[in-house]
Short mmCIF file of C-alpha atoms and ligand atoms in Angstrom, two decimals:
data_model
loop_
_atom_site.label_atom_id
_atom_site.label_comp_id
_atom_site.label_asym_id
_atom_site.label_seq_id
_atom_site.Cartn_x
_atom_site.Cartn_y
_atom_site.Cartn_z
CA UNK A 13 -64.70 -19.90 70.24
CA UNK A 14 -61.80 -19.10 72.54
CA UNK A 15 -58.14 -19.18 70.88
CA UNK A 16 -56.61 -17.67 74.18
CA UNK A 17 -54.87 -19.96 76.67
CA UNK A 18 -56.97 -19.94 80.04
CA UNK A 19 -54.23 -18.98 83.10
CA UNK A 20 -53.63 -22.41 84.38
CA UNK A 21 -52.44 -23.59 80.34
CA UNK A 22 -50.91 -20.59 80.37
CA UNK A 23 -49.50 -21.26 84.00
CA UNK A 24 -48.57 -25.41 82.60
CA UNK A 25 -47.42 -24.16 79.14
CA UNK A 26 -44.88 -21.92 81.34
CA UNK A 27 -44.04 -24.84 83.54
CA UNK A 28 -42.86 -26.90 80.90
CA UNK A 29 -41.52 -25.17 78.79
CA UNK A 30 -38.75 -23.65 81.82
CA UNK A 31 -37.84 -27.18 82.53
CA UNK A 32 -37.36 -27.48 78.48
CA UNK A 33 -35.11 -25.20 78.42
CA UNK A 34 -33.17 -25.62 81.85
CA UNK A 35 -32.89 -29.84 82.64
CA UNK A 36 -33.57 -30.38 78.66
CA UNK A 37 -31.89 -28.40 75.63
CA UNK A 38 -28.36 -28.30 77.56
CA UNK A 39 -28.60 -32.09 77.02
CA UNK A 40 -30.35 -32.58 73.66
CA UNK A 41 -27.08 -33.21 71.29
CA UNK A 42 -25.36 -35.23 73.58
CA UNK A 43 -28.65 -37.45 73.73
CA UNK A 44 -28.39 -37.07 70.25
CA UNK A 45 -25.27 -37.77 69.69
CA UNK A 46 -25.24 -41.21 71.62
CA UNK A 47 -28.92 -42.45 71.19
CA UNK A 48 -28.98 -42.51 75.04
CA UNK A 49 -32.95 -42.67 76.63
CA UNK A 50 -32.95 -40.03 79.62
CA UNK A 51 -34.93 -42.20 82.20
CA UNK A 52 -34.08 -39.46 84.81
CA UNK A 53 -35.59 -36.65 82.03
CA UNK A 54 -38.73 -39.21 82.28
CA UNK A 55 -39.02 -39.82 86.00
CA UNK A 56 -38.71 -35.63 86.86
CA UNK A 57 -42.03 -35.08 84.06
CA UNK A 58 -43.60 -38.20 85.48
CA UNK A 59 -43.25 -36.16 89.12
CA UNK A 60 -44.65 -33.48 86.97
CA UNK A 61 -47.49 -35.46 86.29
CA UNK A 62 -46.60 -35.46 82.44
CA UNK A 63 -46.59 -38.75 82.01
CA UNK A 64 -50.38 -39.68 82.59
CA UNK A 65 -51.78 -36.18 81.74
CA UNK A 66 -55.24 -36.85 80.74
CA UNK A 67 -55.84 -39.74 82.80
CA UNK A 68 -57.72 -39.69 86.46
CA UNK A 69 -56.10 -39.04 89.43
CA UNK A 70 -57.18 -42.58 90.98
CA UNK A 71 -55.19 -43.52 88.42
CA UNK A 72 -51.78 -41.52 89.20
CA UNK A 73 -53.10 -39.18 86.56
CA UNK A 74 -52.76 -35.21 86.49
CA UNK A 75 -56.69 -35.22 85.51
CA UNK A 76 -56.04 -32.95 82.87
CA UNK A 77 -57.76 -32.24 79.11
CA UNK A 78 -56.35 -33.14 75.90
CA UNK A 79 -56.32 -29.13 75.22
CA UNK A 80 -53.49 -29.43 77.76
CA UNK A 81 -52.12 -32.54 76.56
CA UNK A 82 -51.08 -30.79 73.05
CA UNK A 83 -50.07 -27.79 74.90
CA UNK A 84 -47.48 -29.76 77.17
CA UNK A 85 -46.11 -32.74 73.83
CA UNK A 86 -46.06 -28.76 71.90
CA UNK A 87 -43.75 -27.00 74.67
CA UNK A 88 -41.51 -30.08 75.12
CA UNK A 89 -41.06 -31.07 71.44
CA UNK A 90 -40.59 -27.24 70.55
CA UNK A 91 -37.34 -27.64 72.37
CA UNK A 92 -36.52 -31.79 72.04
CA UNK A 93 -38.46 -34.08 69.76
CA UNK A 94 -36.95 -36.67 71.20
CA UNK A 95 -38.65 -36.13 74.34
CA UNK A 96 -41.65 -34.99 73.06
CA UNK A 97 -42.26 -38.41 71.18
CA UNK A 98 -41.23 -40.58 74.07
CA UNK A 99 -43.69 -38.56 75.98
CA UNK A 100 -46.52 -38.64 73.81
CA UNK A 101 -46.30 -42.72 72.68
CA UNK A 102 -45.93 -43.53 76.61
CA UNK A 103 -49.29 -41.22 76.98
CA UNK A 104 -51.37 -41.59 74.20
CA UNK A 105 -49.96 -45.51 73.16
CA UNK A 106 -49.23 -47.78 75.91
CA UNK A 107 -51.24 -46.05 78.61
CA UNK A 108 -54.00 -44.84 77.10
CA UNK A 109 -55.01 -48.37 75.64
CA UNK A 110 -54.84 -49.77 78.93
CA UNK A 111 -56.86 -47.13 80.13
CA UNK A 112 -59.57 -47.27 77.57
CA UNK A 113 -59.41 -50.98 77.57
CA UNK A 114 -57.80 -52.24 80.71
CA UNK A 115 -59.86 -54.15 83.66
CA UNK A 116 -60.14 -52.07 86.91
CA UNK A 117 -57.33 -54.38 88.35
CA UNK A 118 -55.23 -53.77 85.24
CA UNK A 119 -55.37 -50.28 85.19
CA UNK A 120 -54.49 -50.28 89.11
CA UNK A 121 -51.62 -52.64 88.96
CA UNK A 122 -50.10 -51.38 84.97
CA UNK A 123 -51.49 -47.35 84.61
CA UNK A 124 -51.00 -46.22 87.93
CA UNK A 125 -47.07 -46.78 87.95
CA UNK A 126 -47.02 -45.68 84.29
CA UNK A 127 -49.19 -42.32 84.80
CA UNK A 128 -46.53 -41.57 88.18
CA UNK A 129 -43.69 -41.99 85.50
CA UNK A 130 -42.72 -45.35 87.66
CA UNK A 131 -42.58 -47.04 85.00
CA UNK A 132 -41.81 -46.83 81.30
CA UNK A 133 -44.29 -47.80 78.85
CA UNK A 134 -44.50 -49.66 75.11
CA UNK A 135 -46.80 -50.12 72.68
CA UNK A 136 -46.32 -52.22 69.98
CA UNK A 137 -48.68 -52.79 67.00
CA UNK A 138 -45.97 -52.91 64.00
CA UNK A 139 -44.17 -55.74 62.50
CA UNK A 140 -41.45 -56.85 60.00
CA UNK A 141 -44.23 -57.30 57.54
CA UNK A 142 -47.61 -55.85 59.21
CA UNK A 143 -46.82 -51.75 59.08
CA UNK A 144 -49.31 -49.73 57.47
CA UNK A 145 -51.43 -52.57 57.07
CA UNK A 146 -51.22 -53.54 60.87
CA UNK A 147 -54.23 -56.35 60.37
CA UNK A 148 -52.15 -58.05 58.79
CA UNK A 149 -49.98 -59.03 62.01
CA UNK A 150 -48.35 -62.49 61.90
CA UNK A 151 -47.27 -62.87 65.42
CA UNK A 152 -49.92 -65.40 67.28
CA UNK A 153 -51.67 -66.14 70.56
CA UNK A 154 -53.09 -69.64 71.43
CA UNK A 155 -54.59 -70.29 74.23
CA UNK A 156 -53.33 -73.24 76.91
CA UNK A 157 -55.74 -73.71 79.94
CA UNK A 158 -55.44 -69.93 81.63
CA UNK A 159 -52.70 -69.43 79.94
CA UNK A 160 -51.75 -67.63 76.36
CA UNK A 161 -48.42 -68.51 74.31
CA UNK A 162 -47.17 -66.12 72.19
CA UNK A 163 -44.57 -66.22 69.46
CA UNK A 164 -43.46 -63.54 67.14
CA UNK A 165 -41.91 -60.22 66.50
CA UNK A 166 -42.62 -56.57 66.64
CA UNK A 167 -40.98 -53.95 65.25
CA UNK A 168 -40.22 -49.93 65.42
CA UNK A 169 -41.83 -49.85 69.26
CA UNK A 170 -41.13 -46.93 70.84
CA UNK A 171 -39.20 -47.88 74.54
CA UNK A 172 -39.04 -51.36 73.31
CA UNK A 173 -35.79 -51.97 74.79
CA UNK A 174 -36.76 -50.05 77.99
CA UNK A 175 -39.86 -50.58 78.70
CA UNK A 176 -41.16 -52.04 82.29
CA UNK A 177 -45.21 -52.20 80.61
CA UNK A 178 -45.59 -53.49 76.88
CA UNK A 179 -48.80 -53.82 75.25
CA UNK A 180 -48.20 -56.21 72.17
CA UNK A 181 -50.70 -57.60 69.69
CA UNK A 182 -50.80 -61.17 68.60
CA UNK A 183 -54.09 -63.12 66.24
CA UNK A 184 -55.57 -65.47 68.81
CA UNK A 185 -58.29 -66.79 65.54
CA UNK A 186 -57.00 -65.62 62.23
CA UNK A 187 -60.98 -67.17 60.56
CA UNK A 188 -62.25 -63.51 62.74
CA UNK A 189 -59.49 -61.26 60.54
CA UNK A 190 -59.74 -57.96 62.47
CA UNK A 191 -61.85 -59.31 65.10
CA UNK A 192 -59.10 -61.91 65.67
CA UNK A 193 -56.43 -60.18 67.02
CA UNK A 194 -55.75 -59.74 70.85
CA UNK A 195 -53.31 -57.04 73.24
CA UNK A 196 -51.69 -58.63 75.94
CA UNK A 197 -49.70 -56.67 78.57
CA UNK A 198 -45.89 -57.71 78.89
CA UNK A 199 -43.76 -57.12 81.40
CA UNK A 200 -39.31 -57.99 80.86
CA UNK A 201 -38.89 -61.38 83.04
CA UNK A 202 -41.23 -63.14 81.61
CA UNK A 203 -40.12 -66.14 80.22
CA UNK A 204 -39.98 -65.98 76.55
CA UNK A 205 -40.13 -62.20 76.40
CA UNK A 206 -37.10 -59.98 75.33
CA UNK A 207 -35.98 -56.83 73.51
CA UNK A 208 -34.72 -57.55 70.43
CA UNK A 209 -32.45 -54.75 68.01
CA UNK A 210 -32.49 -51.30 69.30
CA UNK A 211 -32.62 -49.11 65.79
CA UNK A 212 -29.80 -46.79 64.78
CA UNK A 213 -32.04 -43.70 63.89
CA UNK A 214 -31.82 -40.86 61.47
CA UNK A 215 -34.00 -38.53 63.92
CA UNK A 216 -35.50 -38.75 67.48
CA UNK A 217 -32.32 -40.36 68.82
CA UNK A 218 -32.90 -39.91 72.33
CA UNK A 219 -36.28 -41.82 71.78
CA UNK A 220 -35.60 -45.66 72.46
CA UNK A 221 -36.53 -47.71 69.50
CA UNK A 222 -36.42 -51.48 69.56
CA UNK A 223 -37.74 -54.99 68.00
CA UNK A 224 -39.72 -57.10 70.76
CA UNK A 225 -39.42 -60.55 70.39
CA UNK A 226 -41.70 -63.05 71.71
CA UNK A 227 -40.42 -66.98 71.51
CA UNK A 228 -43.17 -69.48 73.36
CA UNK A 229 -43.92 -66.27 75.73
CA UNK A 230 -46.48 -67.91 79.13
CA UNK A 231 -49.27 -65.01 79.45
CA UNK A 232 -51.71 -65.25 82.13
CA UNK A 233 -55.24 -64.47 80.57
CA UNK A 234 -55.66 -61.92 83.07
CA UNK A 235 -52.95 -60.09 80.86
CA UNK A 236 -55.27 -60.19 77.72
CA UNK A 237 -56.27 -56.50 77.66
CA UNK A 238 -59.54 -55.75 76.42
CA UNK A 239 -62.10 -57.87 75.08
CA UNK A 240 -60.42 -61.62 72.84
CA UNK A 241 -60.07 -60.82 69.66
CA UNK A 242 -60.87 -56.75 70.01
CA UNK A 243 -56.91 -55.63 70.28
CA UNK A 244 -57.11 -54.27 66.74
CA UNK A 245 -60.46 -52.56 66.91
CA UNK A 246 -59.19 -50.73 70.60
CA UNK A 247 -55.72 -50.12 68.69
CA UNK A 248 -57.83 -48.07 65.87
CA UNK A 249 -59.27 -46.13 68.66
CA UNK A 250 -55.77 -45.61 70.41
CA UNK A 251 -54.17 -44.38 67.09
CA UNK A 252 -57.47 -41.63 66.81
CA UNK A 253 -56.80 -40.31 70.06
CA UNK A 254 -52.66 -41.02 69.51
CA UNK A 255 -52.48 -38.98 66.38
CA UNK A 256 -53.88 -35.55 67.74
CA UNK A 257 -50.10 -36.19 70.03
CA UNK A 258 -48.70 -36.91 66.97
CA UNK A 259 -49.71 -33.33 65.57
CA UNK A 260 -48.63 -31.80 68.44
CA UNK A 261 -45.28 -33.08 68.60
CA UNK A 262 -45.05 -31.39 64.70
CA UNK A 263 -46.75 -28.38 65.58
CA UNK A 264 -43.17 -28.32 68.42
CA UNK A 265 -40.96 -29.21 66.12
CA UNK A 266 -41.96 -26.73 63.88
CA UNK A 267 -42.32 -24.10 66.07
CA UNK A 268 -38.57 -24.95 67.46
CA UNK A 269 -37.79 -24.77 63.81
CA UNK A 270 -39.01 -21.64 63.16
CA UNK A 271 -37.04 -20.19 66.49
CA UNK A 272 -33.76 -21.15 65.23
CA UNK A 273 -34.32 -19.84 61.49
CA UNK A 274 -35.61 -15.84 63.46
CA UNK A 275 -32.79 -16.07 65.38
CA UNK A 276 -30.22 -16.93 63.01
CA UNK A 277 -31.59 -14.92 60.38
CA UNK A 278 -31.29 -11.46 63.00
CA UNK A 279 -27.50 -12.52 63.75
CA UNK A 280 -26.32 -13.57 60.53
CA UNK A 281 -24.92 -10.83 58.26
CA UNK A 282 -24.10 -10.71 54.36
CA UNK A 283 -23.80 -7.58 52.01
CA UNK A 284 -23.60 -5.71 54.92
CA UNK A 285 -26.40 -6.18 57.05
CA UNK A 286 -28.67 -9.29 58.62
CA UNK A 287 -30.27 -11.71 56.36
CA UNK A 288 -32.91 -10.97 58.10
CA UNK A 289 -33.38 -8.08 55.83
CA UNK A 290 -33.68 -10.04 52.49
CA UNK A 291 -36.96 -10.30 51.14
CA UNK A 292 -36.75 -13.72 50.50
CA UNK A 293 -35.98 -14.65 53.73
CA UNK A 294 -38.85 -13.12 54.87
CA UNK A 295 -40.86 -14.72 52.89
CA UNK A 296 -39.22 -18.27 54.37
CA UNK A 297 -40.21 -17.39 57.99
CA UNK A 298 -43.77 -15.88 56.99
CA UNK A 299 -44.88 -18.70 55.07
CA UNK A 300 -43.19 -21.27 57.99
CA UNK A 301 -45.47 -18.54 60.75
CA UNK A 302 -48.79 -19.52 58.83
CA UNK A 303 -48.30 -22.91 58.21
CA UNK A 304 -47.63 -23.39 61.85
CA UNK A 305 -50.37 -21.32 62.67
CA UNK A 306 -52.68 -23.37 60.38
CA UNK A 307 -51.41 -26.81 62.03
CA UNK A 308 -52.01 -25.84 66.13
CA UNK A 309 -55.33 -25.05 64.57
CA UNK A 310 -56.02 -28.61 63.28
CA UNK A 311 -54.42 -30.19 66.21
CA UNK A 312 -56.20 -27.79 68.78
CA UNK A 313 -59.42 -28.21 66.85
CA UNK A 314 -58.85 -32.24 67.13
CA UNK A 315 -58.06 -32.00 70.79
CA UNK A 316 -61.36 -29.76 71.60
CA UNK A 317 -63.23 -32.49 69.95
CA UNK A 318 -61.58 -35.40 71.88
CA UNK A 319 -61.89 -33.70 75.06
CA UNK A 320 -66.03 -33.17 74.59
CA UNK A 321 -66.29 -36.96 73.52
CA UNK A 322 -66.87 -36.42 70.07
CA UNK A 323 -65.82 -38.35 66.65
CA UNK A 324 -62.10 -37.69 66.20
CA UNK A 325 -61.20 -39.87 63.78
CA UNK A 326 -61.15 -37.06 60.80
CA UNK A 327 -60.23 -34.52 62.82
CA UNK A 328 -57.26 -36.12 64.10
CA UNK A 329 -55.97 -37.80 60.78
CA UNK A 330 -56.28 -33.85 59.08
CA UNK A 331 -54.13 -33.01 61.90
CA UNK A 332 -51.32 -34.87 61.82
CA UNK A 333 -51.08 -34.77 58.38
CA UNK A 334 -50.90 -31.01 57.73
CA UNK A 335 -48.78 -30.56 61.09
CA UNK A 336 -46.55 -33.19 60.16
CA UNK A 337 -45.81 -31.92 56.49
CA UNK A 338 -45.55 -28.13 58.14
CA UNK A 339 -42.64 -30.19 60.51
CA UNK A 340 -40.98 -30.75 57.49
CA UNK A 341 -41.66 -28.22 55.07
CA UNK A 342 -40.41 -25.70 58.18
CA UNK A 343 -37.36 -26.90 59.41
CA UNK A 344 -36.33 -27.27 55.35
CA UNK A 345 -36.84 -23.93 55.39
CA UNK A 346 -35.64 -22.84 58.32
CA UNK A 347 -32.09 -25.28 57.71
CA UNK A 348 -31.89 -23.35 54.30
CA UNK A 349 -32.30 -19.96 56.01
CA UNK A 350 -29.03 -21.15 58.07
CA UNK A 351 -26.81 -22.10 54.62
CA UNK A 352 -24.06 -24.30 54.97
CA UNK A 353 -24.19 -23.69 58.90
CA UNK A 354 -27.51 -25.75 59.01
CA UNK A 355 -25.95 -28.48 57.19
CA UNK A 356 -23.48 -29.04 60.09
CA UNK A 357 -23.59 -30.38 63.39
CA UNK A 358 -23.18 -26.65 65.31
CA UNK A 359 -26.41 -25.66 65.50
CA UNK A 360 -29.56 -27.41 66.72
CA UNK A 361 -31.23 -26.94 63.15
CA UNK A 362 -29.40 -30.30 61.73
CA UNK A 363 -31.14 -32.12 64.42
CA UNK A 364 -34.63 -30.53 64.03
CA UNK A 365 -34.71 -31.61 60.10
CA UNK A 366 -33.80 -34.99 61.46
CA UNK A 367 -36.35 -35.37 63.88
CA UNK A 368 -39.03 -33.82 61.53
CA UNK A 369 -38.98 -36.42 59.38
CA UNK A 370 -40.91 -39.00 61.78
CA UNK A 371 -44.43 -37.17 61.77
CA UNK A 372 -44.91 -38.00 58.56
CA UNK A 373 -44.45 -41.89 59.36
CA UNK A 374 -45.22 -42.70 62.77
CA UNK A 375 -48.78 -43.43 63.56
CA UNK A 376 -49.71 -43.76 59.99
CA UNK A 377 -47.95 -42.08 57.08
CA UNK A 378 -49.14 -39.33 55.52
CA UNK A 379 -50.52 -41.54 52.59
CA UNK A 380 -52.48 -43.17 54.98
CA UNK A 381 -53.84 -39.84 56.55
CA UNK A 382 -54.99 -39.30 52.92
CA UNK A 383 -57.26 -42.01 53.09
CA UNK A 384 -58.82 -42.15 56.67
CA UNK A 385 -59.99 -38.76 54.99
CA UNK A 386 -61.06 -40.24 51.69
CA UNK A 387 -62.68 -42.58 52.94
CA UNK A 388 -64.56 -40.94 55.24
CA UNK A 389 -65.40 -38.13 52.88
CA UNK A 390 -66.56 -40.78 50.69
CA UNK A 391 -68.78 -42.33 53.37
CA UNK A 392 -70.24 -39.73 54.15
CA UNK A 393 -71.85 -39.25 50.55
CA UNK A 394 -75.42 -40.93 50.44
CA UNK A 395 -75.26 -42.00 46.91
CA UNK A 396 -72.09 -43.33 46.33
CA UNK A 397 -72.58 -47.25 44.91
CA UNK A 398 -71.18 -49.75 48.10
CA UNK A 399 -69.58 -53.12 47.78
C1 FAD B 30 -39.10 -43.97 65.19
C2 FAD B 30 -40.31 -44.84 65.02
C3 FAD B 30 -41.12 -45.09 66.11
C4 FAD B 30 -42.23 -45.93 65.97
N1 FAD B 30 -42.97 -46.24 67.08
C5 FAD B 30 -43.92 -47.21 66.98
C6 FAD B 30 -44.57 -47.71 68.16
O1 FAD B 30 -44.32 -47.24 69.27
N2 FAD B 30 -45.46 -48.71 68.01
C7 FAD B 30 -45.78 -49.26 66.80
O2 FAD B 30 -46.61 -50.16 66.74
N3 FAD B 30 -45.18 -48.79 65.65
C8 FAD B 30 -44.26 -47.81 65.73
N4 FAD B 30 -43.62 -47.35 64.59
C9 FAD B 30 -43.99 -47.94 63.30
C10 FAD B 30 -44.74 -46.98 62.39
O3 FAD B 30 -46.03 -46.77 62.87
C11 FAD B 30 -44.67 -47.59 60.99
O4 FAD B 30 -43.34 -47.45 60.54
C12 FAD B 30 -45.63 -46.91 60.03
O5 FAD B 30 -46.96 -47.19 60.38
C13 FAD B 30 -45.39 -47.36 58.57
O6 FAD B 30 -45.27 -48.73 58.46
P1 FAD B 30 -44.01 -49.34 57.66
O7 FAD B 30 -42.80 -48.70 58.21
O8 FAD B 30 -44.10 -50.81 57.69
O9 FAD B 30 -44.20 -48.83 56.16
P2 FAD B 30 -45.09 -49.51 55.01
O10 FAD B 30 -46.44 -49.79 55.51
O11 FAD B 30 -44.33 -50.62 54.40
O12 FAD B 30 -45.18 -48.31 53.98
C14 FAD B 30 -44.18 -48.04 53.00
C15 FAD B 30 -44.73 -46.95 52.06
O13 FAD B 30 -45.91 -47.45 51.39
C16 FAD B 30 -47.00 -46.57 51.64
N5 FAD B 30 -48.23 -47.34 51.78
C17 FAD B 30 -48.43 -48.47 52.50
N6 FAD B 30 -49.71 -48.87 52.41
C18 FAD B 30 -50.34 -47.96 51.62
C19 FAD B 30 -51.68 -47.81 51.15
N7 FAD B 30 -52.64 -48.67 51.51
N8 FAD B 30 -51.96 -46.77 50.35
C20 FAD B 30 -51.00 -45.87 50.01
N9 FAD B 30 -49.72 -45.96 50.43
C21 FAD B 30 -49.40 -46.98 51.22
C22 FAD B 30 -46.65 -45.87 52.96
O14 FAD B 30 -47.36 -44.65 53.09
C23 FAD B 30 -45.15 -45.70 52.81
O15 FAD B 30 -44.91 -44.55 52.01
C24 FAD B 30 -42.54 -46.49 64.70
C25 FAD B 30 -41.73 -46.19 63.60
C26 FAD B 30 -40.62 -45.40 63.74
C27 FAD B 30 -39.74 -45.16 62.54
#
C-alpha cells in the first residue's frame, strides 16, 4: 500500500489547485450569487485536459487514472463545489457513458469535443416521477423506420440548459422492464428537443440545473447509444464509476470546510484570546480532520479499485455515502465554529453548508447507498433463503 501522492499527482494536484485559487475562488460568490454557469471556467480546465481525464488520448482525453480523477474533482471542489460537480457529472455522467457504451463513430464525433472541453455535456436519467427508482422512467422511444421519436421529460440534469451533448433515457418496450429502456444522444436543434426550467438552487449555484423536455423529438438510430433496450443496465454501471466523483467532490467540500473553520478559529478572539484555544473547538476541527481522513480513504480505496478493473459497485456506494455525510457533518461544524458570522453571507462558510447538502442526494441518496450495501452484503451470504 502506498498513501503518498507519486510526483506527477503531486505535480496535477498543484496544478489545479493554483488555478482554484487564482481564475476560481475570486469568482465563486458572484457565481453564487447569480446562478451564472462559467463556460469560460469550463473551456480553460477542458485546455487543461480536465474535462476528459480518464479517457484516451484518441479520444481528446488526458489518459489519466481515476486515482487522479479524485485528486483533481478533490482540489477543485475544496475551493468551489460548484465547479467541482459540473466537472465531475460532465466526466463521469455524460462522457463516460458514451465512452463505455458509445460506437467508435460516436465516441469520435460526441467524446472527443466533450473530453477537449468543446463542448458541454448532460446526462439525464431522472424524472418528475422516476428519481430514486430511475426504472421506473415514463418518457418513451418508438421506433419509425431509422428513426426514434421521443416524448417526455427529465428532470434535475446537470447542464441541462447548457448542454451541446445530452444523453437522455427513454423505454423503447416497457414488456422488457429494465431491459427496456434505451440512451439516445441529443444535441439543442433538434426538432422537438429543448431545455425546459432551469432550478433555483439552495447549493451548487454556479452548476446549471435544468428540466429537458422532449415533445415528438426525430432521433436517428445511429444516436441510440449502446445496445436497444440496455440504457438502464450501462446507466447502473455509469452511476458505479460516477459515485467514486461523487465522493470526491465531498471529500473537497469538506476539506474546504475544514480550511475556513482553522482559519477562522486562529483569527477570531473571545475572553481574551483565539477560539482556537477552547477545548471544544478543538474537538470540532479534530473530529471534522478524521472524518475527512476516513472519507479520501473510501473514495481513494474505490478509485484504486476502478482503476485495476475490479468490482466497484460496494466500494463506491461506501464512499459516497460516508464522504457525503462527512460534507455535511463538517461544514455544520465548521459554520458553528464561525457563530453568527457563518450564518451570513461574508464568509465563504454559508456557501459551503449550502453546497454540502447535494452529496447526500445526487447520484443516489444516502438511503439508497444503504442498500446497494445491504444488498450486496446480503448476497453475498450463501444461506440466506432467495425469492
Ligand atoms: C443539483 C442536482 C443535480 C442533479 N443532477 C442530475 C443529473 O445530472 N442527472 C440525473 O439523471 N439526475 C440528476 N439529479 C437527480 C438526483 O439524482 C435525484 O434527485 C436523486 O436520485 C433522488 O431522486 P428524487 O429527487 O426523485 O428523490 P426520491 O427518489 O423521490 O426520494 C425522496 C426520499 O425518499 C427516499 N427513498 C426513495 N426510494 C427509497 C427506497 N427504495 N428506500 C429508502 N428510501 C427511499 C430517498 O432516499 C429520499 O430521502 C440531480 C439532482 C440535483 C438536486
Amino acid at each position: 500500500m502506498n498513501f503518498q501522492p507519486d510526483e506527477e499527482q503531486e505535480l496535477t494536484r498543484r496544478t489545479v489547485r493554483d488555478f482554484a485559487l487564482k481564475e476560481i475562488a475570486p469568482r465563486s460568490a458572484e457565481l453564487d450569487e447569480t446562478q451564472h454557469f462559467p463556460r469560460d471556467i469550463m473551456k480553460r480546465l477542458g485546455e487543461m485536459g480536465m474535462l476528459g481525464v480518464v479517457f484516451p488520448a484518441e479520444y481528446g482525453g488526458a489518459a489519466l487514472a481515476y486515482g487522479d480523477y479524485v485528486l483533481i474533482i478533490e482540489e477543485l471542489a475544496r475551493v468551489d463545489a460548484s465547479i467541482g460537480l459540473s466537472v465531475a457529472a460532465h466526466n463521469s455522467l455524460c462522457s463516460n457513458h458514451i465512452y463505455l457504451a458509445g460506437s467508435e463513430d460516436q465516441k469520435k464525433r460526441f467524446l472527443v469535443p466533450l473530453a477537449r472541453g468543446e463542448k458541454i455535456g448532460a446526462w439525464s436519467l431522472t424524472e418528475p416521477t422516476a428519481g430514486s427508482d430511475a426504472s421506473g422512467t415514463k418518457s418513451t422511444a418508438v421506433k419509425d423506420g431509422e428513426h426514434w421519436i421521443l416524448n417526455g421529460s427529465k428532470t434535475f440534469a446537470t447542464h441541462g440548459s447548457v448542454c451541446d451533448v445530452a444523453v437522455v433515457f427513454a423505454v423503447s418496450d416497457r414488456s422488457k422492464g429494465k431491459h427496456g429502456i434505451s440512451a439516445f444522444i441529443l444535441e439543442p436543434g433538434m426538432k422537438g428537443f429543448r431545455p425546459g426550467r432551469k432550478e433555483n438552487k439552495m447549493g451548487c449555484r454556479a452548476s446549471d440545473t435544468a428540466e429537458l423536455v422532449m415533445e415528438e423529438c426525430r432521433v436517428p438510430d445511429a444516436h441510440r447509444l449502446g445496445a436497444e433496450g440496455e440504457g438502464f443496465i450501462d446507466a447502473l454501471r455509469v452511476l458505479d464509476g460516477g459515485r467514486i466523483g461523487i465522493g470526491a467532490l465531498a471529500v473537497g467540500i469538506a476539506r474546504g470546510a475544514l480550511d475556513q473553520a482553522l482559519s477562522y478559529a486562529q483569527n477570531r478572539h473571545q475572553l481574551g484570546q483565539a477560539i482556537a484555544n477552547f477545548q471544544a473547538v478543538q474537538c470540532m476541527l479534530a473530529d471534522s480532520a478524521v472524518e475527512i481522513d476516513a472519507a479520501r480513504l473510501l473514495v481513494q480505496r474505490a478509485a484504486w479499485l476502478k482503476d485495476r478493473g475490479g468490482e466497484v459497485g460496494m466500494a463506491s456506494a461506501m464512499a459516497k455515502l460516508y464522504a457525503s455525510e462527512t460534507a455535511v457533518r463538517v461544514s455544520n461544524r465548521a459554520l458553528q465554529i464561525h457563530g453568527g458570522y457563518g450564518y451570513i453571507k461574508d464568509y465563504p462558510i454559508e456557501r459551503i453548508y449550502r453546497d454540502a447538502k447535494i452529496t447526500t442526494i445526487g447520484e443516489g441518496t444516502s438511503e439508497i447507498q444503504r442498500l446497494v450495501i445491504s444488498r450486496r452484503l446480503l448476497d453475498a451470504m450463501p444461506d440466506r433463503p432467495r425469492d
